[in-house]
Short mmCIF file of C-alpha atoms in Angstrom, two decimals:
data_model
loop_
_atom_site.label_atom_id
_atom_site.label_comp_id
_atom_site.label_asym_id
_atom_site.label_seq_id
_atom_site.Cartn_x
_atom_site.Cartn_y
_atom_site.Cartn_z
CA MET A 1 95.01 110.79 -40.44
CA PRO A 2 97.81 110.50 -37.90
CA SER A 3 98.68 114.15 -36.82
CA SER A 4 99.46 116.37 -33.48
CA ALA A 5 95.66 117.85 -33.67
CA PRO A 6 94.51 119.67 -33.04
CA PRO A 7 94.00 118.85 -33.08
CA PRO A 8 92.10 120.53 -31.42
CA PRO A 9 93.65 120.31 -32.87
CA ALA A 10 94.56 121.84 -33.23
CA ALA A 11 92.81 119.32 -33.46
CA SER A 12 90.98 123.06 -33.69
CA GLN A 13 89.68 125.92 -35.53
CA PHE A 14 89.85 129.29 -37.33
CA VAL A 15 88.41 131.87 -34.95
CA PRO A 16 87.24 135.09 -36.10
CA PRO A 17 87.15 137.94 -34.26
CA ALA A 18 84.59 139.07 -33.19
CA SER A 19 82.69 141.62 -35.14
CA PRO A 20 78.97 141.36 -36.67
CA ALA A 21 80.64 140.61 -39.58
CA THR A 22 81.90 137.02 -38.28
CA VAL A 23 80.72 134.21 -39.62
CA LYS A 24 80.87 130.32 -38.56
CA SER A 25 82.39 127.96 -40.70
CA PRO A 26 81.41 124.49 -41.32
CA VAL A 27 84.27 122.79 -41.60
CA PRO A 28 86.58 121.22 -38.99
CA PRO A 29 89.69 122.25 -37.66
CA VAL A 30 93.22 121.24 -37.16
CA ARG A 31 94.53 124.00 -34.64
CA THR A 32 93.24 127.43 -34.11
CA PRO A 33 95.35 130.29 -34.91
CA GLY A 34 95.66 133.17 -32.52
CA THR A 35 93.24 136.60 -32.72
CA PRO A 36 94.69 139.48 -31.52
CA ALA A 37 92.98 141.63 -28.49
CA ALA A 38 92.77 144.73 -30.82
CA ALA A 39 91.48 142.94 -33.56
CA ALA A 40 88.37 141.06 -31.92
CA ALA A 41 86.95 143.85 -29.63
CA ALA A 42 87.87 146.83 -31.77
CA PRO A 43 84.07 148.09 -32.95
CA PRO A 44 83.21 148.02 -36.54
CA VAL A 45 85.20 150.40 -39.28
CA SER A 46 84.94 151.64 -41.91
CA VAL A 47 87.74 149.66 -44.15
CA PRO A 48 89.25 151.66 -47.61
CA VAL A 49 88.93 149.21 -50.16
CA ASP A 50 92.08 148.01 -51.47
CA ARG A 51 92.10 146.87 -54.97
CA ARG A 52 94.91 144.24 -54.31
CA ARG A 53 93.29 142.15 -51.32
CA TRP A 54 92.18 139.00 -53.69
CA PHE A 55 95.82 139.25 -54.40
CA ALA A 56 96.81 139.61 -50.51
CA LEU A 57 94.14 136.82 -49.15
CA ALA A 58 95.18 134.36 -51.72
CA ILE A 59 99.04 134.93 -50.18
CA VAL A 60 97.98 134.62 -46.62
CA MET A 61 95.64 131.59 -47.26
CA THR A 62 98.42 130.18 -48.71
CA ALA A 63 100.65 130.47 -45.53
CA ALA A 64 97.45 129.37 -43.24
CA PHE A 65 97.61 126.35 -45.05
CA MET A 66 101.18 125.53 -45.55
CA ASP A 67 101.73 125.94 -41.55
CA LEU A 68 98.36 123.51 -40.91
CA VAL A 69 99.58 120.91 -43.20
CA ASP A 70 102.91 120.97 -41.65
CA VAL A 71 101.03 120.08 -38.39
CA THR A 72 99.24 116.97 -39.74
CA ILE A 73 102.38 116.20 -42.21
CA VAL A 74 104.55 115.22 -39.33
CA ASN A 75 103.48 112.34 -37.59
CA ILE A 76 102.95 110.21 -40.56
CA ALA A 77 106.55 110.32 -41.20
CA ILE A 78 107.44 109.51 -37.88
CA PRO A 79 108.24 106.07 -38.08
CA SER A 80 110.01 107.16 -41.15
CA ILE A 81 112.51 109.98 -39.21
CA THR A 82 113.00 106.79 -36.44
CA ARG A 83 114.48 104.78 -38.93
CA GLU A 84 116.55 106.63 -40.87
CA THR A 85 118.10 109.12 -38.03
CA GLY A 86 118.26 106.68 -34.90
CA ALA A 87 116.03 109.44 -33.05
CA SER A 88 115.06 108.01 -29.54
CA VAL A 89 111.56 108.28 -28.10
CA SER A 90 112.43 111.71 -26.54
CA ALA A 91 113.51 112.48 -30.07
CA ILE A 92 110.38 111.33 -31.38
CA GLN A 93 107.88 113.43 -29.10
CA TRP A 94 109.73 116.65 -29.68
CA ILE A 95 109.85 116.62 -33.06
CA THR A 96 105.93 116.90 -32.82
CA ALA A 97 105.86 118.87 -28.88
CA GLY A 98 108.45 121.31 -29.84
CA TYR A 99 106.94 122.59 -32.36
CA ALA A 100 103.64 122.82 -30.37
CA LEU A 101 105.29 124.34 -27.31
CA ALA A 102 107.05 126.48 -29.20
CA PHE A 103 104.06 128.17 -31.25
CA ALA A 104 101.25 128.09 -27.92
CA ALA A 105 104.24 129.98 -26.06
CA GLY A 106 104.42 132.46 -28.80
CA LEU A 107 101.46 133.27 -29.88
CA ILE A 108 99.59 136.05 -28.03
CA THR A 109 102.79 137.95 -27.98
CA GLY A 110 103.28 137.05 -32.32
CA GLY A 111 99.68 138.78 -32.70
CA ARG A 112 101.07 141.83 -30.33
CA LEU A 113 103.86 142.28 -31.69
CA GLY A 114 101.69 142.59 -35.25
CA ASP A 115 99.36 144.96 -33.60
CA ILE A 116 102.39 147.29 -32.49
CA TYR A 117 104.69 146.70 -35.43
CA GLY A 118 103.22 145.91 -38.48
CA ARG A 119 100.87 142.91 -39.61
CA LYS A 120 102.12 142.94 -43.18
CA ARG A 121 105.74 143.31 -41.73
CA LEU A 122 105.37 140.59 -38.58
CA PHE A 123 104.05 138.21 -41.41
CA LEU A 124 106.44 138.37 -43.50
CA ILE A 125 109.23 137.76 -40.88
CA GLY A 126 106.99 134.95 -39.69
CA ILE A 127 106.89 133.29 -43.15
CA GLY A 128 110.69 133.93 -43.71
CA GLY A 129 111.74 132.41 -40.60
CA PHE A 130 108.74 129.53 -40.93
CA THR A 131 110.20 128.77 -44.83
CA LEU A 132 114.04 128.74 -43.14
CA ALA A 133 113.59 126.82 -40.02
CA SER A 134 111.65 124.19 -43.26
CA ALA A 135 114.68 124.03 -44.79
CA LEU A 136 116.63 123.46 -41.55
CA CYS A 137 114.32 120.22 -41.09
CA GLY A 138 114.70 119.11 -44.71
CA VAL A 139 119.10 118.59 -44.01
CA ALA A 140 118.77 117.70 -40.51
CA PRO A 141 121.61 115.87 -40.35
CA ASP A 142 120.62 113.93 -36.37
CA PRO A 143 117.65 114.14 -34.58
CA GLU A 144 118.55 116.82 -32.16
CA THR A 145 119.02 119.60 -35.27
CA LEU A 146 115.64 118.22 -36.61
CA VAL A 147 114.04 119.30 -33.03
CA ALA A 148 115.60 122.09 -33.03
CA ALA A 149 114.32 123.27 -36.36
CA ARG A 150 111.09 122.22 -35.43
CA ILE A 151 111.44 124.08 -32.81
CA LEU A 152 112.22 127.09 -34.50
CA GLN A 153 109.72 126.49 -37.38
CA GLY A 154 106.90 126.43 -34.15
CA ALA A 155 107.74 130.01 -32.87
CA ALA A 156 108.21 131.57 -37.01
CA ALA A 157 104.57 130.11 -37.17
CA ALA A 158 103.60 132.05 -33.92
CA LEU A 159 104.75 135.17 -35.18
CA MET A 160 102.86 134.42 -39.13
CA VAL A 161 99.50 132.75 -37.67
CA PRO A 162 97.74 135.31 -35.89
CA GLN A 163 98.24 138.18 -38.62
CA VAL A 164 96.12 136.27 -40.52
CA LEU A 165 92.95 137.17 -39.78
CA SER A 166 94.23 140.61 -38.61
CA ILE A 167 95.21 141.11 -41.98
CA VAL A 168 91.90 140.52 -43.36
CA HIS A 169 90.25 142.38 -41.15
CA ALA A 170 91.88 145.27 -41.82
CA THR A 171 91.92 144.29 -46.06
CA PHE A 172 88.54 143.68 -46.54
CA PRO A 173 85.35 145.86 -45.90
CA ALA A 174 82.70 144.02 -43.35
CA HIS A 175 80.58 143.30 -45.65
CA GLU A 176 82.94 140.76 -47.72
CA ARG A 177 84.16 138.95 -44.75
CA GLY A 178 81.25 136.75 -44.20
CA LYS A 179 82.87 135.11 -48.00
CA VAL A 180 86.47 135.34 -46.60
CA PHE A 181 86.04 133.43 -43.50
CA GLY A 182 84.12 131.11 -45.60
CA LEU A 183 86.90 130.44 -47.90
CA PHE A 184 89.30 130.08 -44.38
CA GLY A 185 87.11 127.45 -43.36
CA ALA A 186 87.14 125.65 -46.75
CA VAL A 187 91.51 125.79 -46.59
CA VAL A 188 91.46 124.19 -43.02
CA GLY A 189 89.16 121.70 -44.24
CA LEU A 190 91.61 120.93 -46.87
CA GLY A 191 94.40 121.09 -44.45
CA ALA A 192 93.24 118.36 -42.81
CA VAL A 193 92.23 116.04 -45.14
CA SER A 194 95.33 116.31 -47.02
CA GLY A 195 98.11 116.80 -45.05
CA PRO A 196 98.46 112.99 -43.59
CA LEU A 197 97.50 111.90 -47.28
CA LEU A 198 100.28 113.89 -48.37
CA GLY A 199 102.78 113.55 -45.90
CA ALA A 200 102.46 109.59 -46.89
CA LEU A 201 103.00 110.46 -50.96
CA LEU A 202 105.68 112.21 -50.48
CA THR A 203 107.80 109.68 -47.88
CA GLU A 204 106.56 106.87 -50.16
CA TRP A 205 107.75 108.09 -53.27
CA ASP A 206 111.12 108.87 -52.24
CA LEU A 207 111.79 111.75 -54.13
CA PHE A 208 115.65 112.10 -55.21
CA GLY A 209 116.36 109.31 -52.37
CA LEU A 210 115.31 111.47 -49.82
CA GLY A 211 113.20 109.47 -48.21
CA TRP A 212 111.08 111.97 -45.76
CA ARG A 213 113.04 114.72 -46.27
CA PRO A 214 110.62 116.34 -48.89
CA ILE A 215 107.22 117.26 -46.00
CA PHE A 216 109.76 119.86 -45.03
CA LEU A 217 111.31 121.12 -48.34
CA ILE A 218 108.26 121.01 -49.94
CA ASN A 219 107.57 124.50 -48.10
CA LEU A 220 110.74 126.41 -49.54
CA PRO A 221 108.81 127.55 -53.20
CA VAL A 222 106.02 128.02 -51.32
CA GLY A 223 107.57 130.22 -48.69
CA ILE A 224 109.63 132.02 -51.07
CA ALA A 225 106.52 132.72 -53.40
CA GLY A 226 104.57 134.12 -50.36
CA LEU A 227 107.34 136.24 -48.89
CA ILE A 228 107.55 138.07 -52.97
CA LEU A 229 104.19 138.53 -53.31
CA GLY A 230 103.47 139.23 -49.54
CA ALA A 231 105.50 142.52 -49.93
CA LYS A 232 103.99 143.57 -53.50
CA PHE A 233 100.72 142.71 -52.69
CA ILE A 234 99.87 142.78 -48.97
CA SER A 235 98.91 146.67 -47.40
CA GLU A 236 100.47 147.10 -43.67
CA SER A 237 98.28 147.91 -40.98
CA LYS A 238 98.51 148.57 -37.22
CA ALA A 239 96.41 148.62 -34.40
CA PRO A 240 95.52 152.12 -33.29
CA LYS A 241 95.89 151.02 -29.68
CA ALA A 242 97.94 148.17 -29.21
CA VAL A 243 98.53 146.32 -26.16
CA ARG A 244 101.78 146.20 -24.45
CA LEU A 245 103.91 143.38 -24.90
CA ASP A 246 104.44 141.06 -21.41
CA LEU A 247 107.51 139.10 -22.24
CA PRO A 248 108.35 138.22 -18.50
CA GLY A 249 104.82 136.66 -18.31
CA VAL A 250 105.79 134.56 -22.05
CA ALA A 251 109.23 133.75 -19.95
CA LEU A 252 107.67 131.95 -17.08
CA ILE A 253 104.68 130.41 -18.77
CA THR A 254 107.54 128.58 -21.64
CA LEU A 255 109.72 128.25 -18.60
CA ALA A 256 106.57 126.40 -16.50
CA MET A 257 105.64 124.20 -19.57
CA LEU A 258 109.03 122.94 -20.55
CA MET A 259 109.49 121.94 -16.58
CA LEU A 260 106.60 119.84 -16.81
CA ILE A 261 106.96 118.30 -20.24
CA TYR A 262 110.41 117.79 -20.40
CA PRO A 263 111.04 115.21 -17.47
CA LEU A 264 107.99 113.68 -18.84
CA THR A 265 110.10 112.88 -22.43
CA ARG A 266 112.94 111.90 -20.71
CA GLY A 267 111.86 110.33 -17.94
CA HIS A 268 110.79 106.80 -19.37
CA GLU A 269 114.73 106.83 -21.37
CA LEU A 270 116.33 107.71 -17.67
CA GLY A 271 114.58 105.62 -15.56
CA TRP A 272 112.67 108.63 -13.79
CA PRO A 273 115.18 110.34 -12.11
CA LEU A 274 114.55 112.40 -8.68
CA TRP A 275 115.54 115.34 -11.08
CA GLY A 276 112.20 114.86 -13.01
CA HIS A 277 110.04 114.75 -9.99
CA LEU A 278 111.68 117.66 -8.58
CA SER A 279 111.04 119.39 -11.83
CA MET A 280 107.57 118.58 -12.32
CA VAL A 281 106.58 119.74 -8.93
CA GLY A 282 108.70 122.56 -9.67
CA SER A 283 106.17 123.55 -12.71
CA LEU A 284 103.43 124.00 -10.34
CA VAL A 285 105.59 126.65 -8.47
CA VAL A 286 106.88 128.63 -11.59
CA PHE A 287 102.70 128.37 -13.02
CA ALA A 288 102.15 130.16 -9.64
CA ALA A 289 103.94 132.62 -10.30
CA LEU A 290 102.87 133.15 -13.64
CA VAL A 291 99.68 133.92 -11.74
CA ILE A 292 100.78 136.53 -9.05
CA HIS A 293 102.92 138.82 -12.30
CA GLN A 294 99.69 138.56 -14.44
CA ARG A 295 97.77 140.34 -11.12
CA ARG A 296 101.03 142.69 -10.98
CA LYS A 297 100.66 143.36 -14.29
CA ALA A 298 96.90 144.00 -14.97
CA LEU A 299 97.04 146.49 -12.24
CA THR A 300 100.36 148.35 -13.24
CA ASP A 301 99.70 149.10 -16.39
CA GLY A 302 96.59 146.74 -18.18
CA SER A 303 98.23 144.86 -20.01
CA PRO A 304 98.78 140.89 -18.96
CA LEU A 305 99.24 138.72 -20.75
CA ILE A 306 96.25 136.36 -19.57
CA GLU A 307 92.95 137.91 -19.07
CA LEU A 308 92.57 136.42 -15.46
CA SER A 309 89.28 137.93 -14.63
CA LEU A 310 87.69 136.03 -17.65
CA PHE A 311 88.22 133.10 -15.10
CA ARG A 312 85.30 134.41 -13.27
CA VAL A 313 82.93 133.09 -16.20
CA LYS A 314 82.18 129.89 -15.17
CA SER A 315 81.62 128.79 -18.84
CA PHE A 316 85.17 130.25 -20.08
CA ALA A 317 86.95 128.33 -17.07
CA ALA A 318 85.23 124.90 -17.89
CA GLY A 319 86.19 125.68 -21.93
CA ILE A 320 89.56 126.63 -21.09
CA ALA A 321 89.83 122.95 -19.16
CA VAL A 322 87.85 121.71 -22.24
CA GLN A 323 90.29 122.62 -24.91
CA LEU A 324 93.31 121.06 -22.21
CA THR A 325 92.40 118.07 -22.08
CA PHE A 326 91.10 117.79 -25.14
CA GLY A 327 94.61 118.60 -26.38
CA VAL A 328 95.74 116.24 -24.60
CA GLY A 329 93.63 113.07 -25.73
CA LEU A 330 94.37 113.71 -28.90
CA GLY A 331 98.15 114.72 -28.46
CA ILE A 332 98.04 111.09 -27.11
CA PHE A 333 96.33 109.34 -29.67
CA PHE A 334 97.14 110.60 -33.27
CA LEU A 335 101.07 109.95 -32.01
CA VAL A 336 100.60 106.32 -31.16
CA TRP A 337 98.31 105.98 -33.74
CA THR A 338 100.22 106.12 -36.35
CA LEU A 339 103.26 104.12 -33.99
CA TYR A 340 100.81 101.07 -34.03
CA MET A 341 99.87 100.98 -37.85
CA GLN A 342 103.49 101.62 -39.41
CA THR A 343 105.55 99.92 -36.55
CA GLY A 344 103.26 97.68 -35.00
CA LEU A 345 101.28 96.12 -37.58
CA GLY A 346 103.93 96.63 -40.37
CA TRP A 347 101.96 98.61 -42.94
CA SER A 348 103.71 101.17 -45.44
CA VAL A 349 103.42 104.91 -44.67
CA LEU A 350 100.73 105.43 -47.88
CA ARG A 351 98.36 102.65 -46.13
CA ALA A 352 98.80 104.30 -42.80
CA GLY A 353 97.50 107.66 -44.60
CA VAL A 354 95.01 106.11 -46.55
CA THR A 355 93.62 104.28 -43.93
CA GLY A 356 93.16 107.64 -41.92
CA ILE A 357 90.68 109.12 -45.12
CA PRO A 358 87.12 107.83 -43.63
CA PHE A 359 88.42 109.34 -40.15
CA SER A 360 88.77 113.20 -42.22
CA VAL A 361 85.81 112.65 -43.91
CA ALA A 362 83.59 112.16 -40.75
CA VAL A 363 85.17 114.83 -38.62
CA SER A 364 84.29 117.11 -42.13
CA VAL A 365 81.13 116.13 -42.43
CA ALA A 366 80.26 115.99 -38.89
CA ALA A 367 80.87 119.38 -38.18
CA GLY A 368 79.28 121.28 -40.97
CA ILE A 369 76.12 119.46 -39.49
CA SER A 370 76.91 120.51 -35.72
CA VAL A 371 77.46 124.24 -36.57
CA GLN A 372 74.29 124.82 -39.19
CA LYS A 373 71.92 122.18 -37.67
CA LEU A 374 72.53 120.72 -34.44
CA VAL A 375 73.89 123.35 -32.34
CA PRO A 376 71.62 125.90 -32.78
CA ARG A 377 69.06 123.38 -31.56
CA PHE A 378 70.10 121.67 -28.86
CA GLY A 379 73.19 123.71 -27.47
CA ARG A 380 76.12 121.67 -25.40
CA LYS A 381 74.42 118.32 -25.70
CA VAL A 382 75.89 118.34 -28.83
CA LEU A 383 79.50 118.15 -28.01
CA GLN A 384 78.53 116.16 -24.97
CA ALA A 385 77.15 113.49 -27.85
CA GLY A 386 80.30 113.69 -29.75
CA ALA A 387 82.68 113.50 -26.80
CA LEU A 388 80.53 109.84 -25.73
CA LEU A 389 80.67 108.75 -29.87
CA MET A 390 84.17 109.63 -29.92
CA ILE A 391 84.69 107.43 -26.83
CA THR A 392 82.02 104.59 -28.21
CA GLY A 393 84.59 104.89 -31.83
CA LEU A 394 87.52 104.12 -29.28
CA LEU A 395 86.06 101.47 -27.49
CA ILE A 396 85.19 99.64 -30.99
CA TYR A 397 88.69 100.26 -32.20
CA LEU A 398 89.87 98.84 -28.78
CA TRP A 399 87.99 95.45 -29.30
CA GLU A 400 88.38 95.34 -33.04
CA SER A 401 91.87 95.12 -31.76
CA GLU A 402 92.06 92.32 -29.99
CA GLN A 403 89.79 90.92 -31.38
CA TYR A 404 92.04 90.73 -34.97
CA GLY A 405 95.13 91.48 -32.99
CA MET A 406 98.04 91.66 -35.99
CA GLY A 407 95.33 90.88 -39.08
CA ILE A 408 93.64 93.71 -38.29
CA SER A 409 92.39 95.05 -41.96
CA SER A 410 92.16 98.99 -43.32
CA TRP A 411 88.60 98.46 -44.26
CA GLN A 412 87.87 97.07 -40.64
CA MET A 413 88.90 100.27 -38.86
CA ALA A 414 86.86 102.42 -40.87
CA VAL A 415 84.02 101.60 -38.37
CA PRO A 416 85.45 103.08 -35.57
CA LEU A 417 87.43 105.65 -36.97
CA VAL A 418 84.40 107.37 -38.65
CA VAL A 419 82.70 107.00 -35.28
CA MET A 420 85.30 108.64 -33.62
CA GLY A 421 85.60 111.43 -36.73
CA ALA A 422 81.47 111.93 -36.05
CA GLY A 423 81.96 112.78 -32.27
CA MET A 424 84.78 115.06 -32.78
CA GLY A 425 83.35 116.63 -35.46
CA LEU A 426 80.20 117.70 -33.28
CA ILE A 427 82.95 119.01 -30.08
CA VAL A 428 85.94 121.15 -32.73
CA ALA A 429 83.68 122.38 -34.83
CA PRO A 430 81.00 124.77 -32.48
CA LEU A 431 83.52 124.44 -29.17
CA THR A 432 85.65 127.90 -29.44
CA ASP A 433 82.29 129.80 -29.78
CA MET A 434 80.75 128.01 -27.15
CA VAL A 435 83.53 128.71 -25.17
CA LEU A 436 83.55 132.30 -25.69
CA SER A 437 79.68 132.94 -25.90
CA GLU A 438 79.28 134.55 -21.83
CA VAL A 439 82.75 136.39 -22.32
CA PRO A 440 81.94 140.38 -22.38
CA LYS A 441 82.64 141.53 -25.85
CA GLU A 442 86.06 143.64 -24.50
CA HIS A 443 87.87 140.84 -23.85
CA ALA A 444 86.78 138.43 -26.67
CA GLY A 445 90.06 138.93 -28.74
CA SER A 446 92.32 137.75 -25.55
CA ALA A 447 89.93 135.05 -24.67
CA SER A 448 90.40 133.34 -28.38
CA GLY A 449 94.13 133.90 -28.13
CA LEU A 450 94.22 131.93 -25.00
CA ILE A 451 92.06 129.49 -25.77
CA ASN A 452 94.09 128.50 -28.33
CA THR A 453 97.31 128.85 -26.46
CA VAL A 454 95.67 126.18 -24.15
CA GLN A 455 94.88 124.35 -26.70
CA GLN A 456 98.55 123.69 -28.12
CA MET A 457 99.47 123.15 -24.98
CA GLY A 458 97.29 120.51 -24.37
CA THR A 459 99.01 118.96 -26.88
CA ALA A 460 102.36 119.47 -26.21
CA LEU A 461 101.22 117.58 -22.62
CA GLY A 462 99.69 115.11 -24.43
CA LEU A 463 102.42 113.92 -26.71
CA GLY A 464 104.86 114.34 -23.38
CA LEU A 465 102.44 111.90 -22.05
CA VAL A 466 102.84 109.32 -25.10
CA SER A 467 106.57 107.94 -22.75
CA VAL A 468 104.38 107.19 -20.20
CA VAL A 469 101.10 105.65 -21.57
CA PHE A 470 102.62 103.62 -24.54
CA PHE A 471 106.38 103.39 -24.21
CA GLY A 472 106.05 102.83 -20.67
CA ALA A 473 104.22 99.70 -21.84
CA ILE A 474 107.08 98.96 -23.78
CA SER A 475 109.74 96.46 -23.14
CA ASP A 476 113.29 97.97 -23.22
CA ARG A 477 114.55 94.93 -24.37
CA LEU A 478 112.79 93.63 -27.26
CA VAL A 479 113.83 90.84 -29.95
CA PRO A 480 112.51 91.88 -33.08
CA GLU A 481 109.38 89.73 -33.42
CA ALA A 482 108.12 90.72 -30.57
CA VAL A 483 108.25 94.80 -31.93
CA GLY A 484 104.53 94.53 -33.20
CA PRO A 485 102.62 92.61 -30.95
CA ALA A 486 104.20 94.94 -28.37
CA PHE A 487 103.42 98.09 -30.12
CA VAL A 488 100.06 96.59 -30.58
CA ASP A 489 99.38 96.34 -26.55
CA ALA A 490 100.55 99.74 -25.75
CA PHE A 491 98.12 100.87 -28.64
CA GLN A 492 95.49 98.66 -27.01
CA GLN A 493 96.90 100.23 -23.27
CA SER A 494 96.72 104.03 -24.67
CA LEU A 495 93.16 104.00 -26.02
CA TRP A 496 91.99 103.15 -22.54
CA TRP A 497 94.32 106.25 -21.35
CA VAL A 498 91.96 108.70 -24.20
CA ALA A 499 88.38 107.06 -23.26
CA GLY A 500 89.45 108.41 -19.93
CA VAL A 501 90.35 112.03 -21.40
CA LEU A 502 87.60 112.11 -22.73
CA SER A 503 85.16 110.94 -20.08
CA VAL A 504 86.36 114.27 -17.79
CA ILE A 505 85.59 116.29 -20.81
CA PHE A 506 81.85 114.81 -21.18
CA LEU A 507 81.75 115.80 -17.27
CA VAL A 508 83.46 118.88 -17.76
CA MET A 509 81.01 120.24 -20.29
CA PHE A 510 78.39 120.30 -17.98
CA ALA A 511 79.70 123.63 -17.39
CA LEU A 512 79.45 125.09 -20.80
CA PRO A 513 76.47 127.27 -21.54
CA ALA A 514 73.39 125.13 -22.64
CA ARG A 515 73.08 127.02 -25.63
CA PRO A 516 75.65 130.04 -26.97
CA ARG A 517 74.77 133.46 -26.42
CA ALA A 518 76.60 136.03 -29.42
CA HIS A 519 79.85 137.12 -27.95
CA GLY A 520 79.70 139.37 -25.30
CA GLU A 521 75.97 139.86 -24.78
CA SER A 522 74.07 139.34 -21.86
CA GLY A 523 77.56 137.78 -20.50
CA PRO A 524 79.02 138.93 -16.99
CA ASN A 525 80.75 141.62 -15.97
#
């Protein structure tokens, strides 16, 4: 399943707002959409039954599926895009990292815009923008245009995705939401499994001689139908007391991430110039300015982009560190895995896509067992076992790659992929609930939105680090017959980096609560 996860995924999961109707989904995630504070923290209210609610649900679920598939579908086509467009190393990284960064920067603001101006309105604007950006991706004549279109696509997703669960809460009565969240879990799992395979098939089929472009153009009929049907069947709703926007906070966090990630992606190609090092150091100054601004914002009008008081909750601070680091590890692994199979081993895009199926299945099965059976009994030990399993899978993969070299087969990869997938499933499904378990209930919405944002930032950072851990190990001057072995060696070195990241995650998890509590119950204030 070559994809930019989470993942966490992300590779990661839909986070239902913290309410008595919340039901944990056993299906594993790719990444988490933002949850507006108003939707999460508001007390239960009587929701008028809308006869069109199931049509509305089908529309927002389709939009969520389209977004999830778009995240997982792109990496599998990266080698094809590179061959056709001549994309540079940094362009390859920005095709995926640009989306994640734009999504992360706009996620919380997108939720707040929906609270203020109407969730239906923002959903329609978001799906319209997403469809337009998909069209631009599909017709992009060069890598620069494709990168710009991907950034626009991520920004549109940041408007669309946070409205999905808000619309569900505004449309469905409390007693029906458990069933709805179960359906959302199924959609998330389907998106995780089908995205890479669908991308492989569309690229391999070369429809109308378009090569990789149908992976984006397939969004057009779906998006147009979503616009037309959404305007007809979705009811408008707003938050009774919406939190104000913090556009300076968004600008600061976006600037800080750009100052950090841009030099990472361009550094290898440019020979690591001085301005790149200065930019990365300067990003720390901008992050410090962001913290100062958020403190002032909290004192002046009580509507900061980031609720800094949450970091006084030890389990939440540790959870944010886990989410960020997990995103980094997955961002590195999924991109270099794709390059390893298609460029290093010379496999077809379809073979690479099929090879990832055992991983996807293992994630799904382990996530269901983790949430339903293991975490209620063993608590955080399950997540730590997941980290150790992922490390074990990486080490098996590393041994097999060294043992079989260029002759490794898909079935030989199945064992380490199943072990890694099982470990990931044990982590991603219960992680958000574990992180939120000691957060005061009134801050549950802000906390879940921040978790999702940090995870996307971690993914973008991991994708930026690919130029260091992977391309940094490859010579700039390779004869054609040396390309495959060089990519295989670079992949093996990258696995050590990912294993190191997971070791850090295992240690940080000791700060998570031993057992998850219901959100906000007995948590520190």
